[in-house]
Amino acid sequence: MAKTKSLCKIIMLFILTQISISNSSSLTPPQVTVTPPPLPILPLPTFSQLKWQQREVIMFHHFGVNTFTDREWGTGDENPAIFNPTSLDANQWVETAVQAGISLMILTAKHHDGFCLWPSKYTDHSVIGSPWRNGKGDVVRELVNAAKARGVDIGLYLSPWDRHDHRYGRTKAYNEYYLAQLQELLKNYGSVREIWFDGAKGANAPNMTYYFNDWFEMVNELQGTINIFSDAGPGVRWVGNEKGFAGTTCWSTINRTSLSIGNGSLINYLNTGDSKGTDWLPSECDVSIRKGWFWHKSQAPKTLTELLEIYYNSVGRNCLLLLNVPPNTKGLISDSDVMRLKEFRGAIETIFSSNLAENCSIKVSSQRGGGFGPENMIDGDHLWTYWAPMDEYTGHHWIKLTAFKEKLKFNVVRIQEAIGLGQRIKRHQVYVDGVKVADGTTVGYKKLHRLEKGVVEGYSVKIKIIGSRASPLISSIGLHFDPFWHPYS
Ligand code: FUL
């Protein structure tokens, strides 16, 4: 009897469960509670451009026969035997880069003198003719191996202008030669993240035409995550000067159809970009740590103050800083440069490792649904979490930071846009306790205001966005103290 009872119980339970399952499956689907991200505003960066942008500071290495002749531009007549670094150690270059927080190193595989730092099959004007490693050396290979061991990426510079090769000036023959070398470099050395096409071109062969389109297509065929640098991109554009300074207004957007390589009249356009540009083509600011690009005994590295000025005017203006650090005749980066780079990295860490915005409450003019609140601006993610205002909001957008306790004391304001959804802000201002301390135009990936007034103190900071191509999306903000900034000295 007891057995029959418990069997009945089991059957009842089964029926009830079935009823509840069928009931729940007839319910309407669960409510969607997460607001989707806003639509992007075109153009957008590619995957490789985004990766490039986040590197902030990268390194250039000019090295070759000029290192041994004390010249900046070789004539092309140099004897390869003069290239003889006494103790070349690419690990020391890479270690220097790592200590300086650098994740990409670009080497001049061939400069204008035509001397190749790798044993190219297509010329004898290379390391093959050098006593270094008995003619069996390969600087590109040594750097690639050293960098790989430390997780650093590689870029290569292959000068189009060649003052040595006899084919230069005969367009078809030289383009074949150049393309052959490009293939050697991009097929045999693993992943290459940036290729540098220098616009410099001497007057020795006025009719020489470079087949840029063939070169670019070949590059993209051989490397999947590479950025092509030139005056006109297509991956990264030149900033228009060799001082390391971007325009105070600097759009990553520009019209590529208005650009051409080696055209000096475009310098201002390259420097500022174009708010109406239909192409995403951010700027790279190339500058040398010393006066020259190549190492010269008589030259010393720039001061920390000069390097910081460059940093604020490049990284702080939505660009990448490509800092040249030339190896010397020993094949090493000089101690004075190593020291200066350490100081430079140390200074950047000192300035930006603490953020007073984290000691504040943050209010905003409006907020687009859940997931887009002001807390996203201090969460450490500089790209994919951001504050977004309501689409319908028509007034000026603002962010107000109020100190929890003590007065805020700072001299740098950092603002970053969520550029994965396009560059938007055209004009913005910063106020401390109601007094304007900074007035700016574009923001982009990173805008740094080093305050002209020096250190300011106050309880509230308001960032007003007074012009933008679409609702501004702010991924990060910072209030920092830069002990190296003395505007009145
Ligand atoms: C210029 C070249 O002429 C310089 O020698 C250097 O390589 C610099 C980065 O680009 O156009």
Coordinates of C-alpha atoms and ligand atoms in Angstrom, one line a residue:
M1 CA 0.0 0.0 0.0
A2 CA 2.8 2.3 1.0
K3 CA 4.5 1.5 -2.2
T4 CA 1.4 2.4 -4.3
K5 CA 1.2 5.7 -2.4
S6 CA 4.7 6.8 -3.1
L7 CA 4.3 5.7 -6.8
C8 CA 1.2 8.0 -7.0
K9 CA 3.3 10.8 -5.4
I10 CA 6.0 10.5 -8.1
I11 CA 3.5 10.5 -10.9
M12 CA 1.8 13.6 -9.5
L13 CA 5.1 15.3 -9.1
F14 CA 6.0 14.5 -12.7
I15 CA 2.7 15.8 -14.0
L16 CA 3.1 19.1 -12.0
T17 CA 6.7 19.6 -13.3
Q18 CA 5.5 19.1 -16.9
I19 CA 2.7 21.7 -16.4
S20 CA 5.1 24.2 -15.0
I21 CA 7.6 23.6 -17.9
S22 CA 4.9 24.0 -20.5
N23 CA 3.7 27.2 -18.6
S24 CA 7.1 28.7 -18.5
S25 CA 7.8 27.9 -22.2
S26 CA 4.6 29.8 -23.1
L27 CA 5.9 33.0 -21.3
T28 CA 7.0 35.9 -23.4
P29 CA 10.8 36.0 -23.8
P30 CA 12.8 37.7 -21.0
Q31 CA 13.0 41.5 -21.2
V32 CA 16.2 42.9 -22.9
T33 CA 17.7 45.1 -20.2
V34 CA 21.0 46.1 -21.8
T35 CA 21.0 49.2 -24.0
P36 CA 23.1 48.6 -27.1
P37 CA 26.0 50.9 -27.9
P38 CA 25.4 53.9 -30.0
L39 CA 25.9 53.8 -33.8
P40 CA 29.5 54.6 -34.9
I41 CA 30.3 57.7 -36.9
L42 CA 32.5 56.8 -39.9
P43 CA 35.3 56.4 -40.7
L44 CA 36.5 53.9 -38.2
P45 CA 40.0 52.6 -37.4
T46 CA 41.0 49.1 -38.6
F47 CA 42.0 46.5 -36.1
S48 CA 45.7 47.2 -36.8
Q49 CA 45.3 50.9 -36.5
L50 CA 43.6 50.5 -33.1
K51 CA 46.5 48.3 -31.9
W52 CA 49.0 50.9 -33.2
Q53 CA 47.3 53.8 -31.5
Q54 CA 47.4 52.1 -28.1
R55 CA 51.2 51.8 -28.3
E56 CA 51.6 55.5 -27.8
V57 CA 55.4 55.6 -28.0
I58 CA 57.4 53.5 -30.5
M59 CA 61.1 53.5 -31.4
F60 CA 63.0 54.1 -34.6
H61 CA 66.6 52.9 -35.1
H62 CA 68.6 54.6 -37.9
F63 CA 71.7 52.5 -38.4
G64 CA 73.9 51.8 -41.4
V65 CA 77.0 53.1 -43.2
N66 CA 76.2 56.7 -42.1
T67 CA 76.8 55.6 -38.5
F68 CA 80.5 55.1 -39.5
T69 CA 80.9 58.1 -41.8
D70 CA 79.3 60.7 -39.5
R71 CA 76.8 61.6 -42.3
E72 CA 73.1 61.9 -42.3
W73 CA 72.6 61.1 -46.0
G74 CA 75.1 58.7 -47.5
T75 CA 76.3 59.2 -51.1
G76 CA 75.8 55.5 -52.1
D77 CA 79.5 55.2 -52.9
E78 CA 80.4 53.9 -49.4
N79 CA 82.5 50.8 -49.2
P80 CA 80.4 48.1 -47.3
A81 CA 83.6 47.3 -45.4
I82 CA 83.2 50.5 -43.4
F83 CA 80.1 48.9 -41.7
N84 CA 81.8 47.2 -38.8
P85 CA 80.1 47.5 -35.4
T86 CA 82.6 46.2 -32.8
S87 CA 80.1 44.7 -30.4
L88 CA 76.6 44.8 -31.9
D89 CA 74.0 43.4 -29.5
A90 CA 70.4 43.7 -30.5
N91 CA 69.4 42.3 -27.1
Q92 CA 70.7 45.6 -25.6
W93 CA 68.5 47.6 -28.0
V94 CA 65.5 45.6 -27.1
E95 CA 66.2 45.7 -23.4
T96 CA 66.4 49.5 -23.7
A97 CA 63.1 49.6 -25.5
V98 CA 61.4 47.3 -22.9
Q99 CA 62.7 49.5 -20.1
A100 CA 61.3 52.5 -21.9
G101 CA 57.9 50.8 -22.2
I102 CA 58.2 50.5 -26.0
S103 CA 56.3 47.7 -27.9
L104 CA 57.4 48.3 -31.5
M105 CA 60.9 49.0 -32.9
I106 CA 61.4 50.1 -36.5
L107 CA 64.8 49.5 -38.1
T108 CA 66.2 51.2 -41.3
A109 CA 66.8 48.0 -43.2
K110 CA 68.0 50.3 -46.1
H111 CA 68.5 54.0 -46.0
H112 CA 69.0 56.4 -48.9
D113 CA 72.6 55.2 -49.4
G114 CA 71.3 51.8 -50.6
F115 CA 73.3 49.7 -48.1
C116 CA 71.2 46.8 -46.8
L117 CA 71.4 45.6 -43.2
W118 CA 70.3 42.1 -44.3
P119 CA 72.0 39.8 -46.9
S120 CA 69.7 40.7 -49.9
K121 CA 70.1 38.3 -52.8
Y122 CA 69.6 41.2 -55.2
T123 CA 72.6 43.3 -54.4
D124 CA 76.1 43.0 -53.0
H125 CA 75.8 46.4 -51.3
S126 CA 75.0 45.0 -48.0
V127 CA 76.3 43.3 -44.8
I128 CA 77.7 40.5 -47.1
G129 CA 80.5 42.9 -48.1
S130 CA 81.2 43.8 -44.5
P131 CA 83.8 42.3 -42.1
W132 CA 81.1 42.3 -39.4
R133 CA 80.4 38.6 -38.6
N134 CA 82.7 37.8 -41.5
G135 CA 80.1 38.9 -44.0
K136 CA 77.6 36.4 -42.6
G137 CA 75.7 38.8 -40.4
D138 CA 72.1 40.0 -40.7
V139 CA 71.1 42.9 -38.5
V140 CA 67.4 42.5 -39.3
R141 CA 67.5 38.9 -38.2
E142 CA 69.3 39.7 -35.0
L143 CA 66.8 42.4 -34.1
V144 CA 63.8 40.2 -35.0
N145 CA 65.1 37.4 -32.8
A146 CA 66.0 39.6 -29.9
A147 CA 62.6 41.4 -30.1
K148 CA 60.7 38.1 -30.3
A149 CA 62.4 36.8 -27.2
R150 CA 61.0 39.8 -25.3
G151 CA 57.6 40.1 -26.9
V152 CA 58.4 43.3 -28.8
D153 CA 57.1 43.9 -32.3
I154 CA 59.1 44.9 -35.3
G155 CA 58.7 47.4 -38.1
L156 CA 61.0 48.0 -41.1
Y157 CA 62.0 51.1 -43.1
L158 CA 63.0 50.5 -46.7
S159 CA 64.1 53.7 -48.4
P160 CA 62.5 54.1 -51.9
W161 CA 65.2 56.6 -52.7
D162 CA 68.4 54.6 -53.4
R163 CA 71.6 56.5 -54.2
H164 CA 73.7 53.4 -54.8
D165 CA 71.7 51.0 -57.0
H166 CA 72.4 51.3 -60.8
R167 CA 68.7 50.6 -61.5
Y168 CA 67.6 53.7 -59.8
G169 CA 66.2 56.0 -62.4
R170 CA 65.0 53.2 -64.7
T171 CA 61.5 52.9 -63.5
K172 CA 60.6 49.3 -64.3
A173 CA 64.0 47.9 -63.3
Y174 CA 64.1 49.7 -60.1
N175 CA 60.5 48.9 -59.1
E176 CA 61.3 45.2 -59.7
Y177 CA 64.4 45.5 -57.5
Y178 CA 62.5 47.4 -54.8
L179 CA 59.6 44.9 -54.8
A180 CA 62.0 42.0 -54.7
Q181 CA 63.6 43.4 -51.5
L182 CA 60.2 44.1 -50.0
Q183 CA 59.3 40.5 -50.5
E184 CA 62.5 39.3 -48.9
L185 CA 61.8 41.5 -45.8
L186 CA 58.1 40.7 -45.5
K187 CA 58.4 36.9 -46.2
N188 CA 61.4 35.9 -44.3
Y189 CA 61.3 37.6 -40.9
G190 CA 57.9 36.7 -39.4
S191 CA 55.3 39.2 -38.5
V192 CA 56.1 42.9 -39.3
R193 CA 53.8 45.5 -37.8
E194 CA 54.8 48.6 -39.6
I195 CA 56.5 49.4 -42.9
W196 CA 57.9 52.9 -43.5
F197 CA 57.9 54.4 -46.9
D198 CA 59.9 57.6 -46.7
G199 CA 58.8 60.4 -49.0
A200 CA 62.4 61.8 -49.3
K201 CA 63.6 61.7 -52.9
G202 CA 66.7 63.3 -54.3
A203 CA 66.9 65.1 -57.6
N204 CA 69.3 62.6 -59.2
A205 CA 66.6 60.8 -61.2
P206 CA 63.7 63.2 -61.7
N207 CA 61.8 60.8 -63.9
M208 CA 61.9 57.9 -61.4
T209 CA 58.3 56.8 -60.6
Y210 CA 57.6 54.6 -57.7
Y211 CA 54.8 52.0 -58.2
F212 CA 53.3 52.7 -54.8
N213 CA 50.1 50.8 -55.5
D214 CA 52.0 47.7 -56.4
W215 CA 54.1 48.0 -53.3
F216 CA 51.1 48.6 -51.0
E217 CA 49.2 45.6 -52.4
M218 CA 52.2 43.4 -52.1
V219 CA 52.7 44.5 -48.5
N220 CA 49.0 43.7 -47.6
E221 CA 49.3 40.3 -49.4
L222 CA 52.4 39.3 -47.3
Q223 CA 51.4 40.7 -43.9
G224 CA 48.0 40.6 -42.2
T225 CA 48.5 43.0 -39.3
I226 CA 50.8 45.6 -40.8
N227 CA 50.3 49.3 -41.0
I228 CA 51.7 51.1 -44.0
F229 CA 53.3 54.5 -43.2
S230 CA 53.8 57.2 -45.8
D231 CA 52.9 60.8 -46.3
A232 CA 49.6 59.5 -47.5
G233 CA 49.2 56.2 -45.5
P234 CA 47.2 54.1 -46.2
G235 CA 47.6 52.9 -42.6
V236 CA 49.4 55.7 -40.9
R237 CA 50.2 59.3 -42.1
W238 CA 53.2 61.5 -41.6
V239 CA 52.5 64.4 -39.2
G240 CA 54.1 66.9 -41.6
N241 CA 57.3 67.7 -39.6
E242 CA 60.2 66.0 -37.9
K243 CA 59.9 67.9 -34.6
G244 CA 57.5 65.4 -33.1
F245 CA 54.7 68.0 -32.9
A246 CA 51.1 67.4 -34.1
G247 CA 48.7 70.3 -34.7
T248 CA 46.7 71.5 -31.6
T249 CA 43.8 70.4 -33.6
C250 CA 44.5 66.9 -34.8
W251 CA 41.9 64.6 -36.6
S252 CA 42.7 61.0 -37.3
T253 CA 40.4 61.5 -40.2
I254 CA 41.5 63.0 -43.6
N255 CA 40.8 62.7 -47.3
R256 CA 43.3 60.4 -48.8
T257 CA 42.4 61.6 -52.3
S258 CA 43.9 65.0 -51.4
L259 CA 47.2 63.5 -50.4
S260 CA 50.3 62.5 -52.3
I261 CA 53.7 61.2 -51.2
G262 CA 56.5 63.7 -51.2
N263 CA 54.3 66.8 -51.6
G264 CA 55.6 69.6 -49.4
S265 CA 52.5 71.7 -49.8
L266 CA 50.4 69.3 -47.7
I267 CA 52.3 69.8 -44.5
N268 CA 49.6 71.8 -42.7
Y269 CA 46.8 69.5 -43.8
L270 CA 48.8 66.5 -42.6
N271 CA 49.4 68.2 -39.3
T272 CA 45.8 68.8 -38.5
G273 CA 43.8 66.2 -40.4
D274 CA 40.3 66.9 -41.5
S275 CA 37.0 66.8 -39.6
K276 CA 35.2 66.0 -42.8
G277 CA 37.8 63.4 -43.9
T278 CA 36.4 60.1 -45.2
D279 CA 39.5 58.0 -44.3
W280 CA 40.8 57.0 -40.9
L281 CA 44.5 57.8 -41.2
P282 CA 46.1 58.8 -37.9
S283 CA 49.4 60.7 -37.6
E284 CA 52.8 59.4 -36.5
C285 CA 55.2 62.0 -35.1
D286 CA 58.8 61.1 -36.0
V287 CA 61.6 62.8 -34.2
S288 CA 65.1 61.9 -33.1
I289 CA 66.3 61.7 -29.5
R290 CA 69.4 63.5 -30.8
K291 CA 69.8 66.2 -33.5
G292 CA 70.5 63.7 -36.3
W293 CA 68.8 60.5 -37.2
F294 CA 72.1 58.6 -37.3
W295 CA 74.5 58.5 -34.4
H296 CA 77.2 61.1 -34.3
K297 CA 79.9 61.3 -31.6
S298 CA 79.4 65.1 -31.3
Q299 CA 75.7 64.9 -30.4
A300 CA 73.9 64.3 -27.1
P301 CA 70.3 63.2 -26.3
K302 CA 67.6 65.8 -25.9
T303 CA 66.8 66.9 -22.3
L304 CA 64.0 65.3 -20.3
T305 CA 62.1 68.7 -20.6
E306 CA 62.4 68.5 -24.4
L307 CA 61.2 64.9 -24.5
L308 CA 58.2 65.7 -22.3
E309 CA 57.3 68.7 -24.5
I310 CA 57.4 66.3 -27.5
Y311 CA 55.3 63.7 -25.6
Y312 CA 52.6 66.3 -24.8
N313 CA 52.6 67.6 -28.4
S314 CA 52.4 64.1 -30.0
V315 CA 50.8 61.5 -27.7
G316 CA 48.9 64.3 -26.0
R317 CA 47.5 65.4 -29.3
N318 CA 46.0 62.2 -30.5
C319 CA 49.1 60.9 -32.2
L320 CA 51.8 58.3 -31.9
L321 CA 55.4 59.3 -31.0
L322 CA 58.0 57.5 -33.1
L323 CA 61.2 58.3 -31.2
N324 CA 64.5 57.6 -33.0
V325 CA 67.3 56.2 -30.9
P326 CA 70.4 55.5 -33.1
P327 CA 72.8 52.7 -32.3
N328 CA 76.5 53.8 -32.2
T329 CA 79.6 52.5 -34.0
K330 CA 79.8 49.7 -31.4
G331 CA 76.4 48.6 -32.5
L332 CA 74.9 49.6 -29.1
I333 CA 72.6 52.2 -27.9
S334 CA 74.7 54.7 -26.0
D335 CA 74.5 54.9 -22.3
S336 CA 73.5 58.5 -22.3
D337 CA 70.5 57.6 -24.5
V338 CA 69.6 54.6 -22.3
M339 CA 69.7 56.8 -19.2
R340 CA 67.5 59.5 -20.8
L341 CA 65.0 57.0 -22.0
K342 CA 64.7 55.6 -18.5
E343 CA 64.2 59.1 -17.1
F344 CA 61.6 59.7 -19.7
R345 CA 59.6 56.5 -19.0
G346 CA 60.0 57.2 -15.2
A347 CA 58.6 60.7 -15.7
I348 CA 55.6 59.5 -17.7
E349 CA 54.8 56.9 -14.9
T350 CA 55.2 59.5 -12.2
I351 CA 52.8 61.9 -13.9
F352 CA 50.1 59.4 -14.9
S353 CA 50.2 56.6 -12.3
S354 CA 47.9 58.6 -10.0
N355 CA 44.6 60.1 -11.1
L356 CA 42.8 62.5 -8.9
A357 CA 39.6 61.9 -10.8
E358 CA 39.3 58.7 -8.8
N359 CA 38.9 60.8 -5.6
C360 CA 35.8 62.5 -7.0
S361 CA 32.1 61.9 -7.5
I362 CA 31.3 62.2 -11.2
K363 CA 28.0 63.7 -12.6
V364 CA 27.2 64.0 -16.3
S365 CA 24.7 66.0 -18.3
S366 CA 22.8 62.9 -19.3
Q367 CA 23.3 59.1 -19.7
R368 CA 22.4 56.6 -22.3
G369 CA 20.8 53.6 -20.5
G370 CA 22.6 51.1 -18.3
G371 CA 26.2 50.3 -19.1
F372 CA 27.2 53.8 -20.3
G373 CA 27.6 55.6 -16.9
P374 CA 30.3 58.0 -15.8
E375 CA 32.1 55.3 -13.9
N376 CA 33.4 53.9 -17.2
M377 CA 35.7 57.0 -17.5
I378 CA 37.8 55.9 -14.5
D379 CA 37.8 52.1 -15.0
G380 CA 41.2 51.8 -16.6
D381 CA 39.8 50.8 -20.0
H382 CA 40.6 53.4 -22.6
L383 CA 38.7 52.1 -25.5
W384 CA 35.6 49.9 -25.1
T385 CA 33.9 51.2 -21.9
Y386 CA 32.8 54.8 -22.0
W387 CA 30.3 57.3 -20.8
A388 CA 27.7 58.0 -23.5
P389 CA 25.0 60.7 -23.2
M390 CA 21.4 60.3 -24.3
D391 CA 20.9 60.6 -28.0
E392 CA 18.0 62.9 -27.5
Y393 CA 19.9 65.3 -25.3
T394 CA 20.3 68.7 -27.1
G395 CA 22.2 70.9 -24.7
H396 CA 26.0 71.1 -24.2
H397 CA 27.3 67.9 -22.8
W398 CA 29.3 68.1 -19.6
I399 CA 31.1 66.0 -17.0
K400 CA 31.5 67.4 -13.4
L401 CA 34.0 66.0 -11.0
T402 CA 33.6 67.0 -7.3
A403 CA 36.3 66.2 -4.7
F404 CA 35.1 63.8 -2.0
K405 CA 37.3 65.6 0.6
E406 CA 40.5 67.6 0.0
K407 CA 41.0 70.2 -2.7
L408 CA 42.2 68.9 -6.0
K409 CA 45.7 70.0 -7.0
F410 CA 46.8 69.3 -10.5
N411 CA 48.3 70.7 -13.7
V412 CA 47.4 68.1 -16.4
V413 CA 43.9 67.2 -17.6
R414 CA 43.6 64.0 -19.7
I415 CA 40.5 63.3 -21.9
Q416 CA 40.1 60.2 -24.1
E417 CA 37.4 59.4 -26.7
A418 CA 36.2 55.9 -27.4
I419 CA 37.7 56.1 -30.9
G420 CA 36.5 52.6 -31.8
L421 CA 33.2 54.3 -32.6
G422 CA 34.8 57.2 -34.5
Q423 CA 36.4 60.5 -33.6
R424 CA 33.8 63.0 -32.6
I425 CA 34.7 66.0 -30.4
K426 CA 35.4 69.3 -32.2
R427 CA 35.6 71.7 -29.2
H428 CA 35.8 71.4 -25.4
Q429 CA 36.7 73.5 -22.4
V430 CA 37.8 72.7 -18.8
Y431 CA 36.7 74.8 -15.8
V432 CA 38.0 74.6 -12.2
D433 CA 35.5 76.0 -9.6
G434 CA 33.9 77.9 -12.5
V435 CA 37.2 79.4 -13.9
K436 CA 38.3 78.3 -17.4
V437 CA 41.7 76.6 -17.3
A438 CA 41.8 75.0 -20.8
D439 CA 40.2 75.5 -24.2
G440 CA 40.7 72.8 -26.8
T441 CA 39.4 71.5 -30.1
T442 CA 39.8 67.8 -31.0
V443 CA 40.3 65.0 -28.4
G444 CA 40.6 61.7 -30.2
Y445 CA 42.4 58.8 -28.5
K446 CA 44.1 61.1 -26.0
K447 CA 44.2 64.8 -25.3
L448 CA 46.5 66.1 -22.7
H449 CA 46.1 69.6 -21.4
R450 CA 49.3 70.7 -19.6
L451 CA 47.8 73.7 -17.9
E452 CA 49.3 77.1 -18.9
K453 CA 48.6 78.5 -15.5
G454 CA 50.6 75.7 -13.9
V455 CA 49.1 74.0 -10.8
V456 CA 45.5 74.8 -10.2
E457 CA 43.5 74.0 -7.0
G458 CA 39.8 73.6 -6.5
Y459 CA 36.9 71.4 -5.4
S460 CA 35.2 70.9 -8.8
V461 CA 36.2 70.4 -12.4
K462 CA 33.8 70.7 -15.3
I463 CA 34.6 69.4 -18.8
K464 CA 32.2 70.9 -21.3
I465 CA 31.9 69.5 -24.8
I466 CA 30.7 72.4 -26.9
G467 CA 31.0 70.9 -30.4
S468 CA 31.0 67.4 -31.7
R469 CA 30.2 65.4 -34.9
A470 CA 27.9 63.1 -32.9
S471 CA 27.2 62.4 -29.2
P472 CA 30.6 62.4 -27.5
L473 CA 31.8 59.1 -26.1
I474 CA 34.4 59.5 -23.4
S475 CA 36.4 56.4 -22.4
S476 CA 38.7 58.0 -19.8
I477 CA 39.4 61.2 -17.9
G478 CA 42.3 62.1 -15.6
L479 CA 43.5 64.9 -13.4
H480 CA 47.2 64.5 -12.9
F481 CA 50.1 66.3 -11.3
D482 CA 53.2 66.7 -13.4
P483 CA 56.2 67.7 -11.1
F484 CA 58.3 68.4 -14.2
W485 CA 56.1 71.2 -15.5
H486 CA 57.2 74.7 -14.6
P487 CA 55.5 77.0 -17.0
Y488 CA 57.0 80.2 -15.5
S489 CA 60.7 79.1 -15.3
Ligands
FUL1 C1 63.6 61.6 -43.8 C2 65.0 61.1 -44.2 O1 65.6 61.8 -45.3 C3 65.9 61.1 -43.0 O2 67.2 60.7 -43.2 C4 65.2 60.2 -42.0 O3 65.3 58.9 -42.4 C5 63.8 60.6 -41.7 C6 63.0 59.7 -40.8 O4 63.1 60.7 -42.9 O5 62.8 61.8 -44.9

